[in-house]
PDB file of C-alpha atoms in Angstrom:
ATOM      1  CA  UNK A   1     112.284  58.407  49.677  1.00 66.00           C
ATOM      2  CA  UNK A   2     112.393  55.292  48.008  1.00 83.00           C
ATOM      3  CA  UNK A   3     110.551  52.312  50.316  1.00 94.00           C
ATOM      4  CA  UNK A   4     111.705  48.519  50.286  1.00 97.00           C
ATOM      5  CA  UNK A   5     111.962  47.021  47.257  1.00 97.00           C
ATOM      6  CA  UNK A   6     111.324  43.168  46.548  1.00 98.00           C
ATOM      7  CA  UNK A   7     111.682  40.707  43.726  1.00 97.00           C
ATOM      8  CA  UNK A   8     110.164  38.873  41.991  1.00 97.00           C
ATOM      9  CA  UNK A   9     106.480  40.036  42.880  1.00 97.00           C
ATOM     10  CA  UNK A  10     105.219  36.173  41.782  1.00 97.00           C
ATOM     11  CA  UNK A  11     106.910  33.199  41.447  1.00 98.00           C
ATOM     12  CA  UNK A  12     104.974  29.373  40.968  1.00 98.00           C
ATOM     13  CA  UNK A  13     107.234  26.064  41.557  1.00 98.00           C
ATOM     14  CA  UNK A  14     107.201  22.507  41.999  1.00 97.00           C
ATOM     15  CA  UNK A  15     107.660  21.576  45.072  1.00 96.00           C
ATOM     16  CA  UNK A  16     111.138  19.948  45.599  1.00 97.00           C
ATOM     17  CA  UNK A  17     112.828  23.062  43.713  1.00 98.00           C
ATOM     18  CA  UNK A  18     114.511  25.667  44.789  1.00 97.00           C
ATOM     19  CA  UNK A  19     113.937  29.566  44.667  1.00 98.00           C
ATOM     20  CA  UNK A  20     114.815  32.713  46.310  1.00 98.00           C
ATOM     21  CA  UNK A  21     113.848  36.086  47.065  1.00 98.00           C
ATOM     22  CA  UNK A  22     115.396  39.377  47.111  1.00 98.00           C
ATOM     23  CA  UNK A  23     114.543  42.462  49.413  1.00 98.00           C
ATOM     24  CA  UNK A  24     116.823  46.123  49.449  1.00 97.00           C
ATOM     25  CA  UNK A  25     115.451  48.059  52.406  1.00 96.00           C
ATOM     26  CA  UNK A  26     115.301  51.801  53.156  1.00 95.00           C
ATOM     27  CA  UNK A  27     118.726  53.420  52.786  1.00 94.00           C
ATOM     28  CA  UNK A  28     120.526  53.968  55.912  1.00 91.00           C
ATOM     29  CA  UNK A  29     117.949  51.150  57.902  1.00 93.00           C
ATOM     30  CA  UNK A  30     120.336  49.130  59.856  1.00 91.00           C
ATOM     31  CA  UNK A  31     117.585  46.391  60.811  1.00 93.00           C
ATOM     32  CA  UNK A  32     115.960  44.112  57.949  1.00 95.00           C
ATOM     33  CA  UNK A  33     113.188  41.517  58.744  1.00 96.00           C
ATOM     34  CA  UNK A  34     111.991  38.427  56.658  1.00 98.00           C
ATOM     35  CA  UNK A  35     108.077  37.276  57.559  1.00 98.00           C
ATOM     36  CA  UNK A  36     105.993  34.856  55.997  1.00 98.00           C
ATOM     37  CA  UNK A  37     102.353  35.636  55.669  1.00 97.00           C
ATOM     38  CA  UNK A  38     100.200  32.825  55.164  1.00 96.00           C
ATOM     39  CA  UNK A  39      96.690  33.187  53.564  1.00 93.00           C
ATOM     40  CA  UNK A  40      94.438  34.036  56.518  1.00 90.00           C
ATOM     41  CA  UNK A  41      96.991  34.252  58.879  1.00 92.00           C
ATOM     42  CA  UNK A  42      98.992  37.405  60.387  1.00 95.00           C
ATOM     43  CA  UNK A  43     102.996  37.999  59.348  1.00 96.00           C
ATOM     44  CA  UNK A  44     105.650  35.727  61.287  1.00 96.00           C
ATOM     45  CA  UNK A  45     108.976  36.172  61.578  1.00 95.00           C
ATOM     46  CA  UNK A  46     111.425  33.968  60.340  1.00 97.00           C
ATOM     47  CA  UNK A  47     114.557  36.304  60.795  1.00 96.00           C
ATOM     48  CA  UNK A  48     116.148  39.611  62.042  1.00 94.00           C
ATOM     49  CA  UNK A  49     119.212  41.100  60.875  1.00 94.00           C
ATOM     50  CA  UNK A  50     121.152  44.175  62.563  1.00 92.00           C
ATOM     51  CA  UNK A  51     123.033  45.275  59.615  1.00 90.00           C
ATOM     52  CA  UNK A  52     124.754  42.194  58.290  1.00 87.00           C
ATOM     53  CA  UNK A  53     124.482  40.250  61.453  1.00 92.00           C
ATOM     54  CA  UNK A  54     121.706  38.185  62.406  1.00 93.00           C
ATOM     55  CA  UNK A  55     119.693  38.866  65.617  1.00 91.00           C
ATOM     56  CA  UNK A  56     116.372  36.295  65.504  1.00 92.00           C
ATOM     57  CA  UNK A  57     116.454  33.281  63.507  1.00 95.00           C
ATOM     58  CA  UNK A  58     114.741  31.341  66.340  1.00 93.00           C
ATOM     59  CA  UNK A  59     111.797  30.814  63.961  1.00 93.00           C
ATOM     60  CA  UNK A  60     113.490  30.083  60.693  1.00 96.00           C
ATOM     61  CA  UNK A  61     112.669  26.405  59.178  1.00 95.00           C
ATOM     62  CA  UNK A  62     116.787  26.010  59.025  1.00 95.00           C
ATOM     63  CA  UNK A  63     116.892  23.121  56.845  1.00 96.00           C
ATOM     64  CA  UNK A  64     115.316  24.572  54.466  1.00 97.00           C
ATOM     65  CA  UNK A  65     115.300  27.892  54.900  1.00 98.00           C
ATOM     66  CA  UNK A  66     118.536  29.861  54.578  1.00 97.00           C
ATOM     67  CA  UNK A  67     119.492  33.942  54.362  1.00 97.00           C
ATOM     68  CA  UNK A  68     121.616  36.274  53.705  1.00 96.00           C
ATOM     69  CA  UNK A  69     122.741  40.221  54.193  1.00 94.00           C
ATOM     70  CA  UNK A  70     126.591  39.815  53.214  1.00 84.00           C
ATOM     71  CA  UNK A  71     127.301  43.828  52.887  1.00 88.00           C
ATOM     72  CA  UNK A  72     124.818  44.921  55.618  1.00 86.00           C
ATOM     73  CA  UNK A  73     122.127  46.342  52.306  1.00 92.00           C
ATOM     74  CA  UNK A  74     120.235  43.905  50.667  1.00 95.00           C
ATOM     75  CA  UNK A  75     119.026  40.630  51.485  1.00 97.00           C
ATOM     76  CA  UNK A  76     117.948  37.252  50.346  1.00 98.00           C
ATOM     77  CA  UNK A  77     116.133  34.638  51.150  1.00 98.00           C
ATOM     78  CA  UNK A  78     116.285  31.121  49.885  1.00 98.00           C
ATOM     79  CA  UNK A  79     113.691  27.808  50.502  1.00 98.00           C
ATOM     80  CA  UNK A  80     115.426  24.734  48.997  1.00 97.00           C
ATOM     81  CA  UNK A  81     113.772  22.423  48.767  1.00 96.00           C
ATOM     82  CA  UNK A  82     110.747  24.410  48.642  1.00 97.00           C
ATOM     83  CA  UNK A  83     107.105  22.120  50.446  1.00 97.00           C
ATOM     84  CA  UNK A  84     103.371  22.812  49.576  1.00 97.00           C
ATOM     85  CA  UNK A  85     103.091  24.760  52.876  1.00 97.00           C
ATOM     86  CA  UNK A  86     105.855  27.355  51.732  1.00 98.00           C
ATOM     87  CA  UNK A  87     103.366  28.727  49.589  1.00 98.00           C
ATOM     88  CA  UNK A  88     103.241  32.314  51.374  1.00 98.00           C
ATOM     89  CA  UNK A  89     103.226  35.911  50.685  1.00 98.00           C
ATOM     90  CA  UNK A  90     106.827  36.671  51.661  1.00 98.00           C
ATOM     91  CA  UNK A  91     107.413  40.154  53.177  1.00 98.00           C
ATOM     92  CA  UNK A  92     110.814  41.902  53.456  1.00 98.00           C
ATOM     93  CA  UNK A  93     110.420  44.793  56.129  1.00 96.00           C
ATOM     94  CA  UNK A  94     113.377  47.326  57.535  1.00 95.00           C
ATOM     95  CA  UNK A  95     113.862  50.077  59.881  1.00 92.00           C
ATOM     96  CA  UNK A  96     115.861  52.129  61.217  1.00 88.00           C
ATOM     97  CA  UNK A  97     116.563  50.903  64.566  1.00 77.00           C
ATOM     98  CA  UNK A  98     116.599  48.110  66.271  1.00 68.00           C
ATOM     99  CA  UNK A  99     114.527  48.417  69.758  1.00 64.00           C
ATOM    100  CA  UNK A 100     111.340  46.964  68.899  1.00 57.00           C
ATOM    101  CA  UNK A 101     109.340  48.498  71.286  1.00 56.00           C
ATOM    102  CA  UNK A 102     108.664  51.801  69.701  1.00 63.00           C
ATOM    103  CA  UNK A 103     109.945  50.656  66.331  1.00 74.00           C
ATOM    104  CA  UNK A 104     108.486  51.579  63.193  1.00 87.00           C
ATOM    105  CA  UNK A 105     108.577  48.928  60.372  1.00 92.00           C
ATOM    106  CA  UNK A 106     108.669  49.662  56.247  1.00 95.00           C
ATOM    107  CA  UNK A 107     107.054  46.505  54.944  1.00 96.00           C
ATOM    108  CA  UNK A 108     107.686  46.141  51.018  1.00 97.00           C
ATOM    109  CA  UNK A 109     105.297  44.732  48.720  1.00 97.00           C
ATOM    110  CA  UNK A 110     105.735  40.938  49.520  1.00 97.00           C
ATOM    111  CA  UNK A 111     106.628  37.931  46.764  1.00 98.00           C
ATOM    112  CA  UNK A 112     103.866  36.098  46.718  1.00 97.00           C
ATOM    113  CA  UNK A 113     105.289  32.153  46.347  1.00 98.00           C
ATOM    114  CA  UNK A 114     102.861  28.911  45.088  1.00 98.00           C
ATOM    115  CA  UNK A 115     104.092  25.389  45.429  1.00 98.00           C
ATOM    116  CA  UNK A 116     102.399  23.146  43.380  1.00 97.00           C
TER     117      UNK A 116
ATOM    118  CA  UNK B   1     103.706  31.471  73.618  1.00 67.00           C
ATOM    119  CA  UNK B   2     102.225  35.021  73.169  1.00 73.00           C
ATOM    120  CA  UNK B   3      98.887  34.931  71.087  1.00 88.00           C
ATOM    121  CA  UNK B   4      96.355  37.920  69.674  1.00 94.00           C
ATOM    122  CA  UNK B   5      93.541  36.931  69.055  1.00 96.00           C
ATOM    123  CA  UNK B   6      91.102  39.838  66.676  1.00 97.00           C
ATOM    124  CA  UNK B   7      87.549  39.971  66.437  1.00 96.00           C
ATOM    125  CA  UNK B   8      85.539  39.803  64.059  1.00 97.00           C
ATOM    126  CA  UNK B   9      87.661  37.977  61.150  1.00 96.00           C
ATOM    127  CA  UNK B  10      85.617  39.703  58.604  1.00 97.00           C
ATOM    128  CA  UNK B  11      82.973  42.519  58.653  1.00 97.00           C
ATOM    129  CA  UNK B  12      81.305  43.842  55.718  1.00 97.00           C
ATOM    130  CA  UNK B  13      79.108  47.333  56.196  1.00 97.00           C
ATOM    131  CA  UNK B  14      77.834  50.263  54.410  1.00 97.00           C
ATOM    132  CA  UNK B  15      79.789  53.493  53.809  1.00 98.00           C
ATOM    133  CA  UNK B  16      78.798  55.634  56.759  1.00 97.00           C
ATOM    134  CA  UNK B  17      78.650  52.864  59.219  1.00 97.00           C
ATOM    135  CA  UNK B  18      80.640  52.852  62.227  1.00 98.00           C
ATOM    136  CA  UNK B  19      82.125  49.858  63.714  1.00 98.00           C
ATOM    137  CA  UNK B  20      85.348  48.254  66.183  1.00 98.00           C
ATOM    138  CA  UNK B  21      87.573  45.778  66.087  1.00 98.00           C
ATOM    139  CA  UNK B  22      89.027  44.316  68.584  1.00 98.00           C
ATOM    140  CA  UNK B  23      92.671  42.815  69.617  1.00 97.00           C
ATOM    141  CA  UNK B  24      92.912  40.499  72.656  1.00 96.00           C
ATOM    142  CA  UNK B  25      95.142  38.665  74.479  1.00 94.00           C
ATOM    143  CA  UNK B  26      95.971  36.640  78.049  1.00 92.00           C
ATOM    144  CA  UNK B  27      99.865  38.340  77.659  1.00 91.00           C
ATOM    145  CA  UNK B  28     100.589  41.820  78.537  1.00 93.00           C
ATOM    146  CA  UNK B  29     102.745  43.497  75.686  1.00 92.00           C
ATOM    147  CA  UNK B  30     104.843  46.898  76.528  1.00 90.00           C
ATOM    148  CA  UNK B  31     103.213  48.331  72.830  1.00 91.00           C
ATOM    149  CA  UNK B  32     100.580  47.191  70.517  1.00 93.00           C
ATOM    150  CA  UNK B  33     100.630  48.804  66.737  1.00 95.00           C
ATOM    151  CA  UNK B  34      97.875  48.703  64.510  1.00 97.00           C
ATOM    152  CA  UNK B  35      98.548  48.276  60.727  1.00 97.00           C
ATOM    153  CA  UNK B  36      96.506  48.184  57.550  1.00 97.00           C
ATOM    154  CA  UNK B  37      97.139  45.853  54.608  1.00 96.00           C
ATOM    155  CA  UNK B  38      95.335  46.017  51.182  1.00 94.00           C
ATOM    156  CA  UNK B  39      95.758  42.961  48.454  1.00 91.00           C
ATOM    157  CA  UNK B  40      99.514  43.209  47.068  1.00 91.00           C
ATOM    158  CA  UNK B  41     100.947  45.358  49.431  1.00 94.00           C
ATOM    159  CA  UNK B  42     102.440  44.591  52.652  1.00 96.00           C
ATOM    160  CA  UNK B  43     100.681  45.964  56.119  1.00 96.00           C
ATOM    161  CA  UNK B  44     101.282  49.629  56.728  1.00 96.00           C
ATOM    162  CA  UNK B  45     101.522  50.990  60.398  1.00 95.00           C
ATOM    163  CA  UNK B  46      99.062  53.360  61.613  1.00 96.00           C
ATOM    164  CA  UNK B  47      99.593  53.870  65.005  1.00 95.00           C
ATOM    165  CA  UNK B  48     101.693  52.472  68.473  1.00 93.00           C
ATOM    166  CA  UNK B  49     100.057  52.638  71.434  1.00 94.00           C
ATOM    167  CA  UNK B  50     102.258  52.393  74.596  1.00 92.00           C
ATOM    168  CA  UNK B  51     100.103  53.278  77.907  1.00 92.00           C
ATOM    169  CA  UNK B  52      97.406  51.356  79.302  1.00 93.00           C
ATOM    170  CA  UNK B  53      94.184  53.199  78.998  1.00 95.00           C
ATOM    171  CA  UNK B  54      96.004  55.164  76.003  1.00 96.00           C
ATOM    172  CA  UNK B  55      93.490  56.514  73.537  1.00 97.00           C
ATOM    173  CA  UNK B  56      95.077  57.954  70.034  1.00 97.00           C
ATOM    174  CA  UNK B  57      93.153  59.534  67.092  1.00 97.00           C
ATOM    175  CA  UNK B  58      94.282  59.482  63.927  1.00 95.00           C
ATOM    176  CA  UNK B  59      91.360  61.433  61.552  1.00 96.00           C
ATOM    177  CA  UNK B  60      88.143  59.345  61.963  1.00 97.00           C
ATOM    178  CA  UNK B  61      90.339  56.280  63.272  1.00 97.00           C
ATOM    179  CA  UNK B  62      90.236  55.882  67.564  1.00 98.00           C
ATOM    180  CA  UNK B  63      92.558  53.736  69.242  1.00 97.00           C
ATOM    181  CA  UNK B  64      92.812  52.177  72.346  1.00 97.00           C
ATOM    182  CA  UNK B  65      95.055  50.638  74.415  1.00 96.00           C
ATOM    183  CA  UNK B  66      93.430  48.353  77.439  1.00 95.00           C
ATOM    184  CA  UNK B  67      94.551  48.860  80.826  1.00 94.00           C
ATOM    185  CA  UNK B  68      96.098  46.112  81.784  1.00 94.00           C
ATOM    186  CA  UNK B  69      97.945  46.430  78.218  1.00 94.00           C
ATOM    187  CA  UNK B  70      96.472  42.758  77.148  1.00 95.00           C
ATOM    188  CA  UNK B  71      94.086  44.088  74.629  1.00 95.00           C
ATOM    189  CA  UNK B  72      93.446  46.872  72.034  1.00 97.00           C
ATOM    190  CA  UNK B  73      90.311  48.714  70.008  1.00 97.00           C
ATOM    191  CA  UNK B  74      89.881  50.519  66.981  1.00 98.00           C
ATOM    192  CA  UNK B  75      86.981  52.042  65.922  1.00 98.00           C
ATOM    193  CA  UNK B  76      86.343  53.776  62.726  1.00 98.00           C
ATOM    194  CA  UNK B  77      83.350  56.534  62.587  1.00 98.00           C
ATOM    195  CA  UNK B  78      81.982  56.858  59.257  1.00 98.00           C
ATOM    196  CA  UNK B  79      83.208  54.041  57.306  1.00 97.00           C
ATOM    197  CA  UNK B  80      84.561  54.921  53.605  1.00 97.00           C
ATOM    198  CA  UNK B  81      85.057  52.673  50.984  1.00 96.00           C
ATOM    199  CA  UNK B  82      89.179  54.023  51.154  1.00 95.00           C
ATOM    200  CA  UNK B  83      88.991  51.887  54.435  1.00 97.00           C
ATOM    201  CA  UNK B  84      88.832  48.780  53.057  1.00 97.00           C
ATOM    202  CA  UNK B  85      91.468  46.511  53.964  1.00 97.00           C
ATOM    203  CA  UNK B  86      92.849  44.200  56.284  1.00 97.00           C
ATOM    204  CA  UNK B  87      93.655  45.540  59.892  1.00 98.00           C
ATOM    205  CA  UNK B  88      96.316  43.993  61.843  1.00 97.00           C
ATOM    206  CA  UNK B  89      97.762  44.139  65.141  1.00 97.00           C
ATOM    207  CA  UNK B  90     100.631  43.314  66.687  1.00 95.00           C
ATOM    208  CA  UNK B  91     102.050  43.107  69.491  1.00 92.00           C
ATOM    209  CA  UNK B  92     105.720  43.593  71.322  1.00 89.00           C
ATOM    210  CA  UNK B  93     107.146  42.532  74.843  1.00 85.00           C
ATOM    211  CA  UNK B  94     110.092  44.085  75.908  1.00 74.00           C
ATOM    212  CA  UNK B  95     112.749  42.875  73.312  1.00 74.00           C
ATOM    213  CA  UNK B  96     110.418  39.560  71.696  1.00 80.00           C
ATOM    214  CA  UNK B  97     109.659  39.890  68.206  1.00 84.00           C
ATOM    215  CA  UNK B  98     106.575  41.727  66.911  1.00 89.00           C
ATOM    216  CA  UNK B  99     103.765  38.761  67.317  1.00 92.00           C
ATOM    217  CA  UNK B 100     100.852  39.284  64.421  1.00 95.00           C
ATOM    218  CA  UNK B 101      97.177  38.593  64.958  1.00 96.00           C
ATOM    219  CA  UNK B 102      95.228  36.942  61.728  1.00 96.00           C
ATOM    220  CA  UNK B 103      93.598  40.453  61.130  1.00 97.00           C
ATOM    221  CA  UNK B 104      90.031  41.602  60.675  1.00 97.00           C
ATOM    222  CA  UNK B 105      89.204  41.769  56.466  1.00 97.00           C
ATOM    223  CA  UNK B 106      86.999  45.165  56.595  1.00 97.00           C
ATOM    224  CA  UNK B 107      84.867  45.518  53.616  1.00 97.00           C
ATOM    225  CA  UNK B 108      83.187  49.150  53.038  1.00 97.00           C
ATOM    226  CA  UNK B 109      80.628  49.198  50.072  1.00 97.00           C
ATOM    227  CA  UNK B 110      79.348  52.277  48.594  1.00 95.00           C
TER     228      UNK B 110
END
C-alpha cells in the first residue's frame, strides 16, 4: 500500500513570494490533515478536511494561508505571501476516519520550506 | 489551551542503556499516542493508550498511561542504536484536534 505522498520535498524562497505544497493521501482515507512542524517544536494543525469539506481551520493563518481538496483526493496548500516564520517542515497526514479519539494518522514525508 | 509538556528534550546514552520519557500535562485527554520521527520523515505512531493506569508493550518499548489520564511514560529497555529518533506525544480530548508535545531527541550510540 502506497503511503502519503508530498511534493516538493525542499523548497527555499524570498519572503514576500508565494509557494505551495501538494499532499495525495492513502487511497480510500476520507480525512486529510495539514500541520506545520517548526524546528524544535511538536506538529500543529492548521487544517482538517473530511473528504473535500473542511472540518478545523480554526488554526490556519487565513490571510495567508489558504487550501484546497476540490475532488475529495489530493490536497494543497498555499502561503502567499510567504514570512520568515513560515519556514517549517510541512506535513500532510490522512486517515481513514474521522473520530480522533482512536484515530490512526499516515504522516507523509513533510516539505521542508526556508524563507529567506 | 491544552499543553504537553515532555521530559527530557534530549537524552543521549549508550546502546544497552535503559531510560523513560515522560509526557505531562494539567488537562486530562480521553487518548494519548506516542509516535517516533527520524530526520526527513514525518512522526510514525507507535501506540494509543486509552485507560488510565493502561500499560502497553510493544517489543522492548513500555507504555503508560497515568491515572488520572494527564500524563504518559515510555520506557525503552535496552537501548539500540535503531531507536534513535525523536519521540512524540500527543494528545486528544473528546473531538479537539490531536495537540503535539516538542518531543524528546533520543540519541543511542554504539
Amino acid at each position: 500500500e502506497a503511503g502519503v505522498a508530498q511534493s516538493p520535498r525542499y523548497k527555499i524562497i524570498e519572503k514576500r513570494q508565494s509557494v505551495a505544497f501538494w499532499c495525495n493521501p492513502i487511497s480510500g482515507h476520507a480525512t486529510l490533515y495539514w500541520y506545520q512542524q517548526i524546528l524544535g517544536q511538536g506538529p500543529k494543525l492548521l487544517i482538517q478536511f473530511q473528504n473535500n469539506g473542511v472540518v478545523d481551520d480554526s488554526q490556519l493563518p487565513k490571510d495567508r494561508f489558504s487550501a484546497e481538496r476540490l475532488k475529495g483526493v489530493d490536497s494543497t496548500l498555499k502561503i502567499q505571501p510567504a514570512k520568515l516564520e513560515d519556514s517549517a517542515v510541512y506535513l500532510c497526514a490522512s486517515s481513514l476516519h474521522s473520530s480522533r479519539a482512536l484515530n490512526t494518522q499516515y504522516f507523509g514525508p513533510g516539505t521542508r520550506l526556508t524563507v529567506l | 489551551t491544552q499543553l504537553l509538556e515532555q521530559s527530557p528534550q534530549f537524552l543521549s546514552i549508550q546502546e544497552g542503556e535503559n531510560l523513560t520519557v515522560y509526557c505531562n500535562s494539567s488537562s486530562v485527554f480521553s487518548s494519548l499516542q506516542w509516535y517516533r520521527q527520524e530526520p526527513g520523515e514525518g512522526p510514525v505512531l507507535l501506540v494509543t493508550v486509552v485507560t488510565g493506569g493502561e500499560v502497553k508493550k510493544l517489543k522492548r518499548l513500555t507504555f503508560q498511561f497515568g491515572d488520572a489520564r494527564k500524563d504518559s511514560s515510555l520506557h525503552i529497555t535496552a537501548a539500540q542504536p535503531g531507536d534513535t529518533g525523536l519521540y512524540l506525544c500527543a494528545g486528544t480530548s473528546g473531538n479537539t484536534p490531536l495537540v503535539f508535545g516538542k518531543g524528546t531527541r533520543l540519541s543511542v550510540i554504539a
